[in-house]
DNA sequence: GATGAATGAGCTTTCATTCAT
DNA sequence: GATGAATGAAAGCTCATTCAT
């Protein structure tokens, strides 16, 4: 789907508001006002509020899978290095697209907007398949142990990052970091989370610490 | 707060609907219809829709902290056994109160309903403090390594379980388990998650696998 | 109608609230809360909200006419003295029963609550008849000029006092009297209004100043 | 504020209903039905029911003050003639805008809708200031006596006319004029009231009859 | 005699969407 | 292609009153 600049503005405004207030907590009027456009434009360009949400998913999901593909096709890295790369990639992705992931983590729970649920499910399935392949590659090559439950492992990665990102303010508060500048805080968190998950994945995949 | 049986019915109906459709996606009329009561009853008993949500939080949160306290006051268990107990406890809690935790994970993201945000934050802070104490106890006794970032560790536990629970249907699908009876599935998942997190926590806390 | 003390409490609370917020702007719950009684009591004692308003009118109107009658039956005073007495009486009445007169001046405008409209109309008719008699007595005795339009004269008295009383705060403000104690202010106003209306009535009735 | 024809329809319908039933006694549905428009239009055009009332005040008040100003700037008339002109003006105004004045006299009593209360108070203050100027002009020129309490004098004019106008039906009944055509009745009343108030004002201002 | 519980009807306002231009 | 005007439907909440006890 080709998007003109006005459509992109709408989508990105919607993303911000959906993340802050939820899909149902955001009205098309809110979006229109924030984006500085006419209310009718949303129906005009996207057909409906729900279709706008779908468009947002397509907009953000596009590229993700292909990046994962190209990254994992790398011939030089060994399986553990690939896994570490994937960890880095996910942490970056969540921090760079916080709003989008807030929406996604909310929407995958709700069973109502089926078109969206289908999109998310398909998206996650594709990505998990890719990751499964690296891990199996590592298992075949003798790097990784057998009996690894990949969905649970991915839940650990994605669920944890998601939780950490969406509750950043809580982390700041509990550690008295309210005044640390956002970029410095993010840099620190990324570093900590990278070390944390690389340690965990190594332990699980190789039974070594 | 003392609740009569009608109030409990309303709260539990609301819990189910809020979990399925989100707070903003659920109308008080939806709740009233589902609960088989008059719409006006919700305002009558709780004052407003938002106060109903608060009542739901009190209703579910009540007892949790005190269970955690009593459980951890145990004098017989060593720190690692206590940590394992806590892991079991959280996994049970999420499976027994799935709806409630879906709501909580959504609501802690949204920044708007401040009364709720405050409740959740306070609740989590109290619980983290308790867990911190066990871990510090283990550190003093020489069981656990130093430099453990407790909020990140708890994000890993809670974020992961939450993610696993809220995306069960996805786990079933990816493993072709759509036909497994719910209780059998749950039993299996609990067992897997227990093993998974006990392994992770042991690795992180003791640097042994 | 015999009223017990609880009924009187309700009526007097209702009077205050009706005066401040209007009949439709006051809910039976407002009254019940303010009076410290159960909501159901209002229907229980008076039948309905509207009947409560009627009861209030009866409660306040009772005695007024008979006071007027007895006052004007006085054999010693001359007609102008009687008129002056009536002026004093009305000014006192408005100041002593401000709330009630606020309600009455509002309700006589509304055409909806017909039972009330009828009560007010009958009440005013009776009183005007009495006043008409004094004035005619004065005319027969040669004290007063002919061609006096009594309803217009009474509108001048009642409309003016009512307006002055209901806009007291405005009078205070325009004259920078916000800090004058209420009783002192009232005393001053009564004196001024008495002089003012006695002057006007004398001018109209006797063509002398 | 520019008003389109639909907005004017809404305002004038609201005026009629507010006058008959009071602000709180009139629902936006009543207005919408009577005006033949959709309920949502009222919020759409005015924002809220209360803002509609404010719009009505602006709509009616607009022009009043400036008419008063221009009228009183007249260089040819002497002060008493100006006062008489003002009396004529007020009587006309009340008869031509009966509904509006019913609402205003009700609303200035209620202390709740503060935006409206402020509008009314400001409006009256401005007008009283203008009248004060003519009277002071007359005093300086030796036409009028000293010690005139202008707010009380204006209460007499406005309170009386207001009372007379809002209780016209009573005047008709008491004088058996129920069958007189409205315009003829009004013409008669205006004439009577003019004579009445010109007489009173002359008496007060000049101490002559 | 008195009242807490309950309710249908109504309130004002906002919703996403459509339509005429 | 773009938009201001308009709307039916639904939102959350309050209303006066009734009823079982």
Short mmCIF file of N, CA and C in Angstrom, two decimals, chain B residues 12-134:
data_model
loop_
_atom_site.label_atom_id
_atom_site.label_comp_id
_atom_site.label_asym_id
_atom_site.label_seq_id
_atom_site.Cartn_x
_atom_site.Cartn_y
_atom_site.Cartn_z
N UNK B 12 -17.07 -9.56 38.83
CA UNK B 12 -16.52 -10.67 38.07
C UNK B 12 -16.94 -10.64 36.60
N UNK B 13 -18.14 -10.15 36.37
CA UNK B 13 -18.57 -9.99 34.97
C UNK B 13 -17.72 -8.92 34.30
N UNK B 14 -17.54 -7.83 35.00
CA UNK B 14 -16.73 -6.74 34.46
C UNK B 14 -15.31 -7.23 34.17
N UNK B 15 -14.77 -8.03 35.07
CA UNK B 15 -13.42 -8.54 34.90
C UNK B 15 -13.30 -9.31 33.58
N UNK B 16 -14.26 -10.17 33.36
CA UNK B 16 -14.25 -10.97 32.13
C UNK B 16 -14.30 -10.06 30.90
N UNK B 17 -15.21 -9.12 30.92
CA UNK B 17 -15.38 -8.26 29.74
C UNK B 17 -14.19 -7.32 29.56
N UNK B 18 -13.72 -6.74 30.65
CA UNK B 18 -12.56 -5.85 30.54
C UNK B 18 -11.37 -6.63 29.96
N UNK B 19 -11.23 -7.88 30.38
CA UNK B 19 -10.11 -8.69 29.88
C UNK B 19 -10.26 -8.95 28.38
N UNK B 20 -11.49 -9.23 27.96
CA UNK B 20 -11.71 -9.54 26.55
C UNK B 20 -11.67 -8.33 25.64
N UNK B 21 -12.29 -7.24 26.10
CA UNK B 21 -12.50 -6.10 25.19
C UNK B 21 -11.77 -4.84 25.62
N UNK B 22 -11.13 -4.88 26.75
CA UNK B 22 -10.51 -3.67 27.26
C UNK B 22 -11.50 -2.85 28.05
N UNK B 23 -10.99 -1.97 28.88
CA UNK B 23 -11.86 -1.13 29.71
C UNK B 23 -12.71 -0.21 28.84
N UNK B 24 -12.06 0.50 27.92
CA UNK B 24 -12.80 1.44 27.07
C UNK B 24 -13.67 0.72 26.04
N UNK B 25 -13.32 -0.51 25.76
CA UNK B 25 -14.10 -1.27 24.79
C UNK B 25 -15.32 -1.95 25.39
N UNK B 26 -15.46 -1.81 26.70
CA UNK B 26 -16.60 -2.40 27.40
C UNK B 26 -17.50 -1.29 27.91
N UNK B 27 -18.78 -1.38 27.62
CA UNK B 27 -19.70 -0.36 28.13
C UNK B 27 -20.38 -0.87 29.39
N UNK B 28 -20.84 0.03 30.21
CA UNK B 28 -21.55 -0.41 31.41
C UNK B 28 -22.81 -1.18 31.04
N UNK B 29 -23.36 -0.86 29.89
CA UNK B 29 -24.51 -1.62 29.42
C UNK B 29 -24.12 -3.07 29.10
N UNK B 30 -22.95 -3.25 28.48
CA UNK B 30 -22.45 -4.61 28.24
C UNK B 30 -22.38 -5.39 29.54
N UNK B 31 -21.81 -4.77 30.54
CA UNK B 31 -21.64 -5.45 31.83
C UNK B 31 -23.00 -5.79 32.43
N UNK B 32 -23.89 -4.82 32.40
CA UNK B 32 -25.21 -5.02 32.98
C UNK B 32 -25.94 -6.17 32.28
N UNK B 33 -25.88 -6.18 30.97
CA UNK B 33 -26.55 -7.25 30.23
C UNK B 33 -25.97 -8.61 30.59
N UNK B 34 -24.65 -8.68 30.54
CA UNK B 34 -23.96 -9.94 30.81
C UNK B 34 -24.22 -10.43 32.24
N UNK B 35 -24.30 -9.48 33.15
CA UNK B 35 -24.49 -9.85 34.55
C UNK B 35 -25.97 -10.01 34.90
N UNK B 36 -26.83 -9.66 33.94
CA UNK B 36 -28.27 -9.79 34.19
C UNK B 36 -28.81 -8.83 35.22
N UNK B 37 -28.22 -7.65 35.26
CA UNK B 37 -28.71 -6.65 36.21
C UNK B 37 -29.03 -5.35 35.48
N UNK B 38 -29.63 -4.42 36.19
CA UNK B 38 -29.99 -3.13 35.63
C UNK B 38 -28.75 -2.24 35.51
N UNK B 39 -28.68 -1.47 34.41
CA UNK B 39 -27.52 -0.58 34.21
C UNK B 39 -27.28 0.33 35.39
N UNK B 40 -28.34 0.84 35.95
CA UNK B 40 -28.21 1.83 37.02
C UNK B 40 -27.52 1.25 38.25
N UNK B 41 -27.57 -0.07 38.38
CA UNK B 41 -26.97 -0.73 39.54
C UNK B 41 -25.47 -0.48 39.64
N UNK B 42 -24.84 -0.34 38.49
CA UNK B 42 -23.39 -0.18 38.51
C UNK B 42 -23.02 1.17 39.13
N UNK B 43 -23.72 2.19 38.72
CA UNK B 43 -23.50 3.49 39.36
C UNK B 43 -23.94 3.44 40.81
N UNK B 44 -25.04 2.74 41.03
CA UNK B 44 -25.59 2.67 42.38
C UNK B 44 -24.60 2.03 43.35
N UNK B 45 -24.00 0.94 42.93
CA UNK B 45 -23.10 0.23 43.83
C UNK B 45 -21.67 0.76 43.85
N UNK B 46 -21.21 1.23 42.70
CA UNK B 46 -19.80 1.59 42.63
C UNK B 46 -19.55 3.08 42.37
N UNK B 47 -20.60 3.80 42.01
CA UNK B 47 -20.44 5.24 41.78
C UNK B 47 -20.19 5.58 40.33
N UNK B 48 -19.30 4.83 39.72
CA UNK B 48 -18.99 5.09 38.31
C UNK B 48 -18.26 3.88 37.73
N UNK B 49 -18.11 3.90 36.45
CA UNK B 49 -17.42 2.81 35.77
C UNK B 49 -15.98 2.71 36.26
N UNK B 50 -15.35 3.85 36.42
CA UNK B 50 -13.95 3.84 36.84
C UNK B 50 -13.80 3.31 38.27
N UNK B 51 -14.73 3.71 39.12
CA UNK B 51 -14.69 3.20 40.50
C UNK B 51 -14.91 1.69 40.52
N UNK B 52 -15.68 1.19 39.57
CA UNK B 52 -15.87 -0.26 39.46
C UNK B 52 -14.53 -0.93 39.18
N UNK B 53 -13.77 -0.32 38.29
CA UNK B 53 -12.44 -0.87 37.98
C UNK B 53 -11.56 -0.86 39.23
N UNK B 54 -11.63 0.22 39.97
CA UNK B 54 -10.86 0.29 41.22
C UNK B 54 -11.30 -0.80 42.19
N UNK B 55 -12.61 -0.99 42.28
CA UNK B 55 -13.13 -2.03 43.18
C UNK B 55 -12.63 -3.40 42.74
N UNK B 56 -12.57 -3.60 41.43
CA UNK B 56 -12.05 -4.86 40.91
C UNK B 56 -10.60 -5.07 41.34
N UNK B 57 -9.82 -4.00 41.26
CA UNK B 57 -8.42 -4.11 41.67
C UNK B 57 -8.29 -4.43 43.15
N UNK B 58 -9.07 -3.75 43.96
CA UNK B 58 -9.02 -4.03 45.40
C UNK B 58 -9.41 -5.48 45.66
N UNK B 59 -10.47 -5.89 45.00
CA UNK B 59 -11.01 -7.23 45.17
C UNK B 59 -9.96 -8.30 44.87
N UNK B 60 -9.23 -8.10 43.79
CA UNK B 60 -8.24 -9.10 43.39
C UNK B 60 -6.90 -8.95 44.11
N UNK B 61 -6.54 -7.73 44.38
CA UNK B 61 -5.23 -7.50 44.99
C UNK B 61 -5.23 -7.92 46.46
N UNK B 62 -6.40 -7.79 47.05
CA UNK B 62 -6.54 -8.12 48.47
C UNK B 62 -6.02 -9.53 48.73
N UNK B 63 -5.17 -9.70 49.68
CA UNK B 63 -4.69 -11.04 50.02
C UNK B 63 -3.39 -11.40 49.35
N UNK B 64 -3.17 -10.86 48.14
CA UNK B 64 -1.96 -11.23 47.41
C UNK B 64 -0.70 -10.90 48.19
N UNK B 65 -0.59 -9.65 48.59
CA UNK B 65 0.61 -9.25 49.31
C UNK B 65 0.78 -10.04 50.60
N UNK B 66 -0.32 -10.19 51.32
CA UNK B 66 -0.19 -10.89 52.60
C UNK B 66 0.21 -12.36 52.41
N UNK B 67 -0.27 -12.97 51.32
CA UNK B 67 0.17 -14.34 51.03
C UNK B 67 1.67 -14.36 50.78
N UNK B 68 2.10 -13.40 50.01
CA UNK B 68 3.53 -13.30 49.70
C UNK B 68 4.33 -13.14 50.99
N UNK B 69 3.84 -12.27 51.86
CA UNK B 69 4.53 -12.02 53.13
C UNK B 69 4.66 -13.31 53.94
N UNK B 70 3.51 -13.95 54.16
CA UNK B 70 3.53 -15.14 55.02
C UNK B 70 4.40 -16.23 54.40
N UNK B 71 4.27 -16.35 53.09
CA UNK B 71 5.03 -17.38 52.39
C UNK B 71 6.53 -17.18 52.57
N UNK B 72 6.95 -15.94 52.49
CA UNK B 72 8.37 -15.66 52.53
C UNK B 72 8.93 -15.59 53.95
N UNK B 73 8.04 -15.56 54.92
CA UNK B 73 8.50 -15.51 56.30
C UNK B 73 8.96 -16.89 56.78
N UNK B 74 8.66 -17.85 55.95
CA UNK B 74 9.02 -19.25 56.25
C UNK B 74 10.48 -19.38 56.71
N UNK B 75 10.65 -20.08 57.84
CA UNK B 75 11.99 -20.16 58.43
C UNK B 75 12.77 -21.39 57.96
N UNK B 76 12.05 -22.36 57.43
CA UNK B 76 12.66 -23.64 57.11
C UNK B 76 13.40 -23.63 55.77
N UNK B 77 12.79 -22.94 54.79
CA UNK B 77 13.33 -22.97 53.43
C UNK B 77 14.59 -22.11 53.29
N UNK B 78 15.47 -22.55 52.40
CA UNK B 78 16.62 -21.70 52.10
C UNK B 78 16.22 -20.70 51.01
N UNK B 79 17.03 -19.68 50.76
CA UNK B 79 16.63 -18.64 49.81
C UNK B 79 16.26 -19.15 48.43
N UNK B 80 16.99 -20.08 47.89
CA UNK B 80 16.65 -20.56 46.56
C UNK B 80 15.30 -21.28 46.56
N UNK B 81 15.03 -22.01 47.61
CA UNK B 81 13.72 -22.66 47.72
C UNK B 81 12.60 -21.62 47.81
N UNK B 82 12.90 -20.55 48.52
CA UNK B 82 11.91 -19.46 48.60
C UNK B 82 11.66 -18.84 47.23
N UNK B 83 12.75 -18.62 46.50
CA UNK B 83 12.60 -18.05 45.15
C UNK B 83 11.78 -18.99 44.28
N UNK B 84 12.06 -20.27 44.38
CA UNK B 84 11.28 -21.24 43.60
C UNK B 84 9.81 -21.21 43.98
N UNK B 85 9.59 -21.06 45.28
CA UNK B 85 8.22 -20.98 45.76
C UNK B 85 7.50 -19.76 45.17
N UNK B 86 8.24 -18.67 45.15
CA UNK B 86 7.67 -17.44 44.58
C UNK B 86 7.34 -17.63 43.10
N UNK B 87 8.23 -18.29 42.38
CA UNK B 87 7.98 -18.56 40.96
C UNK B 87 6.70 -19.38 40.79
N UNK B 88 6.60 -20.43 41.59
CA UNK B 88 5.37 -21.25 41.54
C UNK B 88 4.14 -20.40 41.84
N UNK B 89 4.31 -19.59 42.85
CA UNK B 89 3.18 -18.74 43.24
C UNK B 89 2.72 -17.82 42.11
N UNK B 90 3.67 -17.16 41.48
CA UNK B 90 3.30 -16.24 40.39
C UNK B 90 2.68 -16.97 39.21
N UNK B 91 3.24 -18.10 38.87
CA UNK B 91 2.68 -18.86 37.73
C UNK B 91 1.25 -19.28 38.04
N UNK B 92 1.04 -19.79 39.24
CA UNK B 92 -0.32 -20.14 39.65
C UNK B 92 -1.26 -18.95 39.59
N UNK B 93 -0.77 -17.87 40.15
CA UNK B 93 -1.60 -16.66 40.21
C UNK B 93 -2.04 -16.21 38.81
N UNK B 94 -1.10 -16.20 37.88
CA UNK B 94 -1.46 -15.76 36.54
C UNK B 94 -2.44 -16.72 35.87
N UNK B 95 -2.28 -17.99 36.13
CA UNK B 95 -3.21 -18.93 35.51
C UNK B 95 -4.57 -18.93 36.18
N UNK B 96 -4.60 -18.69 37.47
CA UNK B 96 -5.88 -18.68 38.16
C UNK B 96 -6.63 -17.36 37.96
N UNK B 97 -5.89 -16.31 37.68
CA UNK B 97 -6.53 -15.00 37.53
C UNK B 97 -6.13 -14.36 36.20
N UNK B 98 -6.26 -15.17 35.16
CA UNK B 98 -5.83 -14.70 33.84
C UNK B 98 -6.49 -13.38 33.45
N UNK B 99 -7.81 -13.34 33.60
CA UNK B 99 -8.53 -12.14 33.20
C UNK B 99 -7.99 -10.91 33.92
N UNK B 100 -7.85 -11.06 35.22
CA UNK B 100 -7.39 -9.92 36.00
C UNK B 100 -6.00 -9.45 35.53
N UNK B 101 -5.14 -10.40 35.23
CA UNK B 101 -3.81 -10.00 34.82
C UNK B 101 -3.75 -9.42 33.42
N UNK B 102 -4.67 -9.86 32.60
CA UNK B 102 -4.77 -9.21 31.27
C UNK B 102 -5.10 -7.72 31.47
N UNK B 103 -6.08 -7.49 32.33
CA UNK B 103 -6.48 -6.10 32.57
C UNK B 103 -5.31 -5.30 33.15
N UNK B 104 -4.67 -5.89 34.12
CA UNK B 104 -3.60 -5.16 34.79
C UNK B 104 -2.47 -4.85 33.82
N UNK B 105 -2.13 -5.81 32.96
CA UNK B 105 -1.01 -5.53 32.06
C UNK B 105 -1.40 -4.45 31.05
N UNK B 106 -2.68 -4.38 30.71
CA UNK B 106 -3.11 -3.29 29.82
C UNK B 106 -3.11 -1.96 30.55
N UNK B 107 -3.65 -1.97 31.74
CA UNK B 107 -3.87 -0.70 32.45
C UNK B 107 -2.58 -0.05 32.93
N UNK B 108 -1.55 -0.88 33.18
CA UNK B 108 -0.33 -0.25 33.67
C UNK B 108 0.38 0.50 32.56
N UNK B 109 -0.02 0.21 31.32
CA UNK B 109 0.55 0.92 30.18
C UNK B 109 -0.12 2.27 29.99
N UNK B 110 -1.45 2.24 30.03
CA UNK B 110 -2.20 3.48 29.83
C UNK B 110 -1.91 4.44 30.98
N UNK B 111 -1.70 5.67 30.63
CA UNK B 111 -1.30 6.65 31.65
C UNK B 111 -2.48 7.49 32.12
N UNK B 112 -3.67 7.18 31.66
CA UNK B 112 -4.77 8.10 31.88
C UNK B 112 -5.54 7.94 33.19
N UNK B 113 -5.90 6.74 33.51
CA UNK B 113 -6.72 6.57 34.72
C UNK B 113 -5.81 6.53 35.93
N UNK B 114 -5.53 7.71 36.43
CA UNK B 114 -4.45 7.85 37.40
C UNK B 114 -4.70 7.10 38.70
N UNK B 115 -5.96 7.02 39.12
CA UNK B 115 -6.25 6.32 40.36
C UNK B 115 -5.80 4.86 40.24
N UNK B 116 -6.12 4.27 39.09
CA UNK B 116 -5.75 2.89 38.84
C UNK B 116 -4.22 2.75 38.75
N UNK B 117 -3.62 3.66 37.98
CA UNK B 117 -2.17 3.62 37.83
C UNK B 117 -1.50 3.65 39.19
N UNK B 118 -2.00 4.49 40.09
CA UNK B 118 -1.45 4.57 41.43
C UNK B 118 -1.60 3.27 42.20
N UNK B 119 -2.78 2.66 42.08
CA UNK B 119 -3.01 1.39 42.76
C UNK B 119 -2.03 0.33 42.30
N UNK B 120 -1.90 0.21 40.97
CA UNK B 120 -1.02 -0.81 40.42
C UNK B 120 0.42 -0.59 40.86
N UNK B 121 0.85 0.66 40.74
CA UNK B 121 2.23 1.00 41.08
C UNK B 121 2.53 0.66 42.54
N UNK B 122 1.63 1.04 43.42
CA UNK B 122 1.82 0.77 44.84
C UNK B 122 1.89 -0.73 45.11
N UNK B 123 1.00 -1.43 44.47
CA UNK B 123 0.90 -2.87 44.61
C UNK B 123 2.21 -3.55 44.18
N UNK B 124 2.72 -3.13 43.02
CA UNK B 124 3.94 -3.73 42.49
C UNK B 124 5.15 -3.37 43.35
N UNK B 125 5.15 -2.15 43.84
CA UNK B 125 6.27 -1.69 44.66
C UNK B 125 6.37 -2.52 45.93
N UNK B 126 5.24 -2.70 46.56
CA UNK B 126 5.21 -3.49 47.79
C UNK B 126 5.73 -4.90 47.54
N UNK B 127 5.25 -5.51 46.48
CA UNK B 127 5.65 -6.89 46.20
C UNK B 127 7.13 -6.99 45.84
N UNK B 128 7.60 -6.03 45.07
CA UNK B 128 9.02 -6.06 44.71
C UNK B 128 9.90 -5.91 45.94
N UNK B 129 9.44 -5.11 46.87
CA UNK B 129 10.21 -4.91 48.09
C UNK B 129 10.40 -6.24 48.83
N UNK B 130 9.32 -7.02 48.88
CA UNK B 130 9.38 -8.31 49.57
C UNK B 130 10.37 -9.25 48.90
N UNK B 131 10.31 -9.26 47.56
CA UNK B 131 11.19 -10.16 46.81
C UNK B 131 12.64 -9.73 46.96
N UNK B 132 12.81 -8.42 46.96
CA UNK B 132 14.15 -7.87 47.16
C UNK B 132 14.75 -8.40 48.46
N UNK B 133 13.89 -8.47 49.49
CA UNK B 133 14.37 -8.92 50.80
C UNK B 133 14.86 -10.37 50.78
N UNK B 134 14.14 -11.24 50.10
CA UNK B 134 14.60 -12.64 50.02
C UNK B 134 15.93 -12.72 49.29
#
